[in-house]
Amino acid sequence: MDQAEQLRKIIKAGTVNRPRARVITVTSGKGGVGKSNTAINLAIQFRKRDKRVIILDADFGLANIEIMFGTVPKYNLSDLIYQGKNIREIITRGPMDVGFVSGGSGIAGLSNLSRDSLNFIIQKLSELDSIADIIIIDTGAGVSDAVMEFLVASGEILLVATPEPTSITDAYSLLKVLNRHHRFSSETTEIKMISNKVKSEREGEMLFDKLNSVISRYLKMPVTYLGSVPEDSQLAKAVMQQQPVSLKEPQSKSAAAFETIAARLLGEEDKRTGDRGMRSFLTRFINGGR
């Protein structure tokens, strides 16, 4: 029996009668568009609706989540893999008890681990399914191999873009690379777009229409529109103070927009009830199985 088959058996065996979290991957074609800020504020809005939330910070080399939470994690994923820490020990608690796991360099090397090590990691990380209702994966920006591995493993992708021309072209480039990936399937992946830093709801809709017209014509990928987040001085101020605007200024325009988007996400019927959970995500990430 080869390694991939062994892993699939482990995943299948562990899914019986276990809760399975909803895994949402947040990404962007370029940096500076508010991707991590979006992940954090959606997490806060989910918590306000009594959902248990864990953010997995997979933006290697950067510490956006911990900086915006104003806290430094004691451990990261590498400590789970190499130092014998358990999953709860590597979860740092932020505002409103949102948990986050710093990836460090741990996730990047998963595919190079031995079979026994992979088995161990799958068992440990899949415990997140019983700790959280929603797991938000905050990827790096751009089209690196690491980002693509997360996206092809994801059943639900949130693409953040701004009206800036380079953001639009880079968002299209990301989807183009994703569409060409040999493991990507539009039938098992939902891609949803958020227009960020817009002057009006109409500008957000126009941004989506502009990008979606090119995607529909050349990539034939279905992308749905979740809504927009306005350019907001109160959001910028909250970021400078290392606080989520949804907590710092809950009555602000941007906080209201995040609330609306979170409500839309929670109101959607989950079409992948048999494909939920960190276990399903991990088996796709590690061995490409779908």
Short mmCIF file of C-alpha atoms in Angstrom, two decimals:
data_model
loop_
_atom_site.label_atom_id
_atom_site.label_comp_id
_atom_site.label_asym_id
_atom_site.label_seq_id
_atom_site.Cartn_x
_atom_site.Cartn_y
_atom_site.Cartn_z
CA MET A 1 0.00 0.00 0.00
CA ASP A 2 1.51 3.35 -1.03
CA GLN A 3 1.76 6.43 1.20
CA ALA A 4 -1.18 8.25 -0.38
CA GLU A 5 -3.48 5.28 0.17
CA GLN A 6 -2.32 4.97 3.79
CA LEU A 7 -3.12 8.63 4.39
CA ARG A 8 -6.56 8.34 2.82
CA LYS A 9 -7.35 5.42 5.14
CA ILE A 10 -6.27 7.46 8.17
CA ILE A 11 -8.44 10.39 7.11
CA LYS A 12 -11.45 8.15 6.46
CA ALA A 13 -11.04 6.29 9.74
CA GLY A 14 -10.90 9.52 11.70
CA THR A 15 -14.01 11.11 10.25
CA VAL A 16 -16.54 8.73 11.78
CA ASN A 17 -18.82 10.55 14.22
CA ARG A 18 -16.44 13.48 14.50
CA PRO A 19 -17.46 17.12 14.15
CA ARG A 20 -16.06 18.77 11.05
CA ALA A 21 -15.22 22.45 10.91
CA ARG A 22 -15.85 24.72 7.96
CA VAL A 23 -12.50 25.62 6.38
CA ILE A 24 -12.34 29.01 4.63
CA THR A 25 -9.15 30.12 2.86
CA VAL A 26 -8.54 33.86 2.45
CA THR A 27 -6.15 34.97 -0.29
CA SER A 28 -5.18 37.83 -2.60
CA GLY A 29 -3.18 38.42 -5.74
CA LYS A 30 -0.92 40.98 -4.07
CA GLY A 31 -0.02 42.28 -0.66
CA GLY A 32 -1.47 45.39 0.91
CA VAL A 33 -5.09 44.81 -0.09
CA GLY A 34 -6.35 43.97 3.42
CA LYS A 35 -6.36 40.18 3.27
CA SER A 36 -5.27 39.50 6.85
CA ASN A 37 -7.47 42.32 8.15
CA THR A 38 -10.40 40.69 6.36
CA ALA A 39 -9.60 37.31 7.93
CA ILE A 40 -9.42 38.79 11.43
CA ASN A 41 -12.59 40.86 11.20
CA LEU A 42 -14.60 37.99 9.74
CA ALA A 43 -13.34 35.87 12.63
CA ILE A 44 -14.57 38.50 15.11
CA GLN A 45 -17.96 38.67 13.39
CA PHE A 46 -18.27 34.87 13.47
CA ARG A 47 -17.46 34.94 17.19
CA LYS A 48 -20.24 37.48 17.73
CA ARG A 49 -22.53 34.77 16.37
CA ASP A 50 -21.19 32.26 18.88
CA LYS A 51 -19.02 30.38 16.41
CA ARG A 52 -15.74 28.96 17.65
CA VAL A 53 -13.04 30.28 15.31
CA ILE A 54 -9.40 29.42 14.71
CA ILE A 55 -7.18 31.37 12.28
CA LEU A 56 -4.28 29.42 10.78
CA ASP A 57 -1.66 31.99 9.80
CA ALA A 58 -0.07 30.48 6.70
CA ASP A 59 1.54 33.71 5.52
CA PHE A 60 5.10 32.43 5.95
CA GLY A 61 7.75 35.00 6.81
CA LEU A 62 5.20 37.58 7.96
CA ALA A 63 3.39 37.92 11.27
CA ASN A 64 0.34 39.89 10.22
CA ILE A 65 -2.16 38.10 12.43
CA GLU A 66 -0.15 38.32 15.64
CA ILE A 67 0.76 41.96 14.95
CA MET A 68 -2.88 42.90 14.39
CA PHE A 69 -3.87 40.97 17.50
CA GLY A 70 -1.15 42.70 19.49
CA THR A 71 0.20 39.44 20.88
CA VAL A 72 3.15 37.13 20.29
CA PRO A 73 2.52 33.37 20.13
CA LYS A 74 4.60 31.25 22.47
CA TYR A 75 4.55 28.29 20.08
CA ASN A 76 3.86 27.66 16.40
CA LEU A 77 3.15 24.71 14.17
CA SER A 78 6.80 23.66 14.15
CA ASP A 79 6.55 23.08 17.91
CA LEU A 80 3.67 20.69 17.27
CA ILE A 81 5.70 18.80 14.68
CA TYR A 82 9.15 18.80 16.25
CA GLN A 83 8.81 19.70 19.95
CA GLY A 84 5.97 17.46 21.06
CA LYS A 85 3.49 20.22 21.88
CA ASN A 86 -0.21 19.40 21.63
CA ILE A 87 -2.66 21.27 19.44
CA ARG A 88 -4.14 23.33 22.28
CA GLU A 89 -0.70 24.47 23.41
CA ILE A 90 0.08 26.06 20.05
CA ILE A 91 -3.21 27.99 19.86
CA THR A 92 -2.79 31.63 20.93
CA ARG A 93 -5.96 33.38 22.04
CA GLY A 94 -6.71 36.83 20.69
CA PRO A 95 -9.64 39.23 21.11
CA MET A 96 -13.01 37.62 21.84
CA ASP A 97 -11.22 34.31 22.31
CA VAL A 98 -10.46 33.96 18.60
CA GLY A 99 -7.68 31.39 18.42
CA PHE A 100 -4.82 31.53 15.99
CA VAL A 101 -2.04 29.16 15.06
CA SER A 102 1.19 30.57 13.72
CA GLY A 103 2.40 28.39 10.87
CA GLY A 104 6.06 29.28 11.17
CA SER A 105 7.81 27.10 8.59
CA GLY A 106 5.95 23.98 9.71
CA ILE A 107 3.26 23.74 7.04
CA ALA A 108 5.64 24.45 4.16
CA GLY A 109 7.51 21.23 4.86
CA LEU A 110 4.54 18.91 5.36
CA SER A 111 4.84 17.20 1.96
CA ASN A 112 8.49 16.33 2.68
CA LEU A 113 7.86 14.54 5.95
CA SER A 114 7.97 10.78 6.38
CA ARG A 115 4.79 8.71 6.35
CA ASP A 116 4.82 8.28 10.13
CA SER A 117 5.34 12.01 10.63
CA LEU A 118 2.50 12.80 8.24
CA ASN A 119 0.22 10.40 10.06
CA PHE A 120 1.07 12.15 13.32
CA ILE A 121 0.46 15.65 11.89
CA ILE A 122 -2.88 14.66 10.37
CA GLN A 123 -4.05 13.24 13.67
CA LYS A 124 -2.95 16.34 15.59
CA LEU A 125 -4.15 19.06 13.21
CA SER A 126 -7.47 17.34 12.61
CA GLU A 127 -8.19 17.86 16.31
CA LEU A 128 -9.01 21.43 15.24
CA ASP A 129 -12.28 20.01 13.91
CA SER A 130 -13.49 19.48 17.46
CA ILE A 131 -12.07 22.77 18.76
CA ALA A 132 -13.50 25.10 16.10
CA ASP A 133 -16.67 25.54 14.07
CA ILE A 134 -14.81 27.62 11.48
CA ILE A 135 -11.12 27.51 10.55
CA ILE A 136 -9.86 30.50 8.55
CA ILE A 137 -6.61 29.96 6.67
CA ASP A 138 -4.80 33.22 5.92
CA THR A 139 -2.46 32.51 3.02
CA GLY A 140 0.40 34.58 1.71
CA ALA A 141 -0.28 36.94 -1.17
CA GLY A 142 0.61 36.14 -4.76
CA VAL A 143 1.09 32.94 -6.74
CA SER A 144 3.89 31.12 -4.92
CA ASP A 145 3.87 27.32 -4.81
CA ALA A 146 2.99 27.43 -1.10
CA VAL A 147 -0.07 29.61 -1.73
CA MET A 148 -1.21 27.40 -4.61
CA GLU A 149 -0.98 24.29 -2.43
CA PHE A 150 -3.37 25.84 0.05
CA LEU A 151 -5.79 26.99 -2.63
CA VAL A 152 -6.03 23.68 -4.49
CA ALA A 153 -6.70 21.96 -1.16
CA SER A 154 -9.49 24.39 -0.29
CA GLY A 155 -13.17 23.90 -0.93
CA GLU A 156 -13.99 27.53 -0.16
CA ILE A 157 -11.77 30.45 -1.20
CA LEU A 158 -12.30 34.14 -0.41
CA LEU A 159 -10.43 36.39 -2.85
CA VAL A 160 -9.80 39.94 -1.62
CA ALA A 161 -9.17 42.67 -4.21
CA THR A 162 -9.18 46.46 -4.35
CA PRO A 163 -9.93 48.91 -7.19
CA GLU A 164 -6.19 49.51 -7.62
CA PRO A 165 -5.25 48.35 -11.17
CA THR A 166 -2.38 46.16 -9.95
CA SER A 167 -4.72 44.44 -7.49
CA ILE A 168 -7.14 43.59 -10.30
CA THR A 169 -4.46 42.24 -12.62
CA ASP A 170 -2.78 40.29 -9.83
CA ALA A 171 -6.12 38.80 -8.71
CA TYR A 172 -6.71 37.64 -12.28
CA SER A 173 -3.17 36.23 -12.47
CA LEU A 174 -3.72 34.26 -9.27
CA LEU A 175 -6.92 32.70 -10.60
CA LYS A 176 -5.23 31.98 -13.93
CA VAL A 177 -2.42 30.06 -12.21
CA LEU A 178 -4.91 28.29 -9.97
CA ASN A 179 -7.07 27.31 -12.94
CA ARG A 180 -4.07 25.76 -14.70
CA HIS A 181 -3.02 23.75 -11.65
CA HIS A 182 -3.34 20.04 -12.40
CA ARG A 183 -5.12 19.39 -9.10
CA PHE A 184 -7.62 22.25 -9.25
CA SER A 185 -11.29 21.45 -9.83
CA SER A 186 -13.91 24.19 -10.15
CA GLU A 187 -16.55 21.56 -9.39
CA THR A 188 -15.27 21.08 -5.84
CA THR A 189 -14.10 24.63 -5.14
CA GLU A 190 -16.20 27.72 -4.44
CA ILE A 191 -14.45 31.02 -5.15
CA LYS A 192 -15.98 34.15 -3.65
CA MET A 193 -14.74 37.71 -4.03
CA ILE A 194 -14.71 40.63 -1.58
CA SER A 195 -14.12 44.15 -2.93
CA ASN A 196 -12.08 46.03 -0.34
CA LYS A 197 -11.23 49.71 0.15
CA VAL A 198 -14.00 50.94 -2.16
CA LYS A 199 -15.64 54.37 -2.13
CA SER A 200 -19.16 52.98 -2.50
CA GLU A 201 -21.10 49.75 -2.85
CA ARG A 202 -21.47 50.52 -6.55
CA GLU A 203 -17.70 50.75 -6.96
CA GLY A 204 -17.39 47.35 -5.28
CA GLU A 205 -19.93 45.85 -7.68
CA MET A 206 -18.16 47.43 -10.66
CA LEU A 207 -14.85 46.01 -9.49
CA PHE A 208 -16.33 42.53 -9.34
CA ASP A 209 -18.06 42.91 -12.71
CA LYS A 210 -14.82 44.06 -14.33
CA LEU A 211 -12.80 41.15 -12.97
CA ASN A 212 -15.54 38.57 -13.43
CA SER A 213 -16.09 39.47 -17.10
CA VAL A 214 -12.46 38.63 -17.87
CA ILE A 215 -12.55 35.49 -15.72
CA SER A 216 -15.74 34.26 -17.42
CA ARG A 217 -14.35 34.92 -20.87
CA TYR A 218 -10.87 33.44 -20.54
CA LEU A 219 -10.88 31.11 -17.53
CA LYS A 220 -14.49 29.86 -17.42
CA MET A 221 -14.29 29.80 -13.61
CA PRO A 222 -17.41 30.51 -11.55
CA VAL A 223 -16.80 33.33 -9.05
CA THR A 224 -19.50 34.76 -6.81
CA TYR A 225 -19.62 38.18 -5.20
CA LEU A 226 -19.84 38.41 -1.41
CA GLY A 227 -19.89 42.16 -1.03
CA SER A 228 -17.65 45.16 -0.36
CA VAL A 229 -15.82 46.84 2.50
CA PRO A 230 -15.56 50.64 2.24
CA GLU A 231 -12.42 52.69 2.62
CA ASP A 232 -12.68 53.80 6.22
CA SER A 233 -10.46 56.05 8.34
CA GLN A 234 -11.70 54.26 11.46
CA LEU A 235 -10.43 50.96 10.12
CA ALA A 236 -7.03 52.49 9.40
CA LYS A 237 -6.95 53.90 12.94
CA ALA A 238 -7.87 50.52 14.45
CA VAL A 239 -5.08 48.82 12.49
CA MET A 240 -2.56 51.35 13.81
CA GLN A 241 -3.75 50.53 17.33
CA GLN A 242 -3.47 46.79 16.64
CA GLN A 243 -7.15 46.17 17.16
CA PRO A 244 -9.82 44.72 14.84
CA VAL A 245 -12.17 47.50 13.72
CA SER A 246 -15.11 45.17 14.44
CA LEU A 247 -14.21 45.54 18.13
CA LYS A 248 -12.60 48.98 18.24
CA GLU A 249 -15.30 50.73 16.22
CA PRO A 250 -18.24 48.32 15.92
CA GLN A 251 -20.52 51.07 14.56
CA SER A 252 -18.13 52.02 11.74
CA LYS A 253 -18.93 51.53 8.07
CA SER A 254 -16.23 48.89 7.64
CA ALA A 255 -17.33 46.90 10.71
CA ALA A 256 -20.90 46.91 9.39
CA ALA A 257 -19.64 45.62 6.04
CA PHE A 258 -17.73 42.77 7.69
CA GLU A 259 -20.87 41.95 9.69
CA THR A 260 -22.92 41.75 6.48
CA ILE A 261 -20.36 39.54 4.72
CA ALA A 262 -20.06 37.21 7.72
CA ALA A 263 -23.86 36.91 7.86
CA ARG A 264 -23.96 36.03 4.16
CA LEU A 265 -21.33 33.36 4.63
CA LEU A 266 -23.14 31.83 7.59
CA GLY A 267 -26.47 32.05 5.78
CA GLU A 268 -25.25 30.05 2.83
CA GLU A 269 -26.11 26.41 2.65
CA ASP A 270 -22.91 24.41 2.87
CA LYS A 271 -22.81 22.41 -0.34
CA ARG A 272 -19.86 20.32 0.78
CA THR A 273 -21.18 18.73 3.97
CA GLY A 274 -19.38 15.49 3.11
CA ASP A 275 -16.14 17.32 2.37
CA ARG A 276 -15.85 19.55 5.41
CA GLY A 277 -13.21 19.62 8.03
CA MET A 278 -9.49 19.94 8.56
CA ARG A 279 -9.01 16.25 7.84
CA SER A 280 -10.41 16.60 4.34
CA PHE A 281 -8.32 19.72 3.78
CA LEU A 282 -5.15 17.99 4.97
CA THR A 283 -5.54 14.93 2.80
CA ARG A 284 -5.93 17.15 -0.27
CA PHE A 285 -3.03 19.35 0.78
CA ILE A 286 -0.63 16.50 1.45
CA ASN A 287 -1.32 13.98 -1.28
CA GLY A 288 -3.52 15.75 -3.81
CA GLY A 289 -6.48 13.42 -3.27
CA ARG A 290 -9.99 14.78 -3.91
#
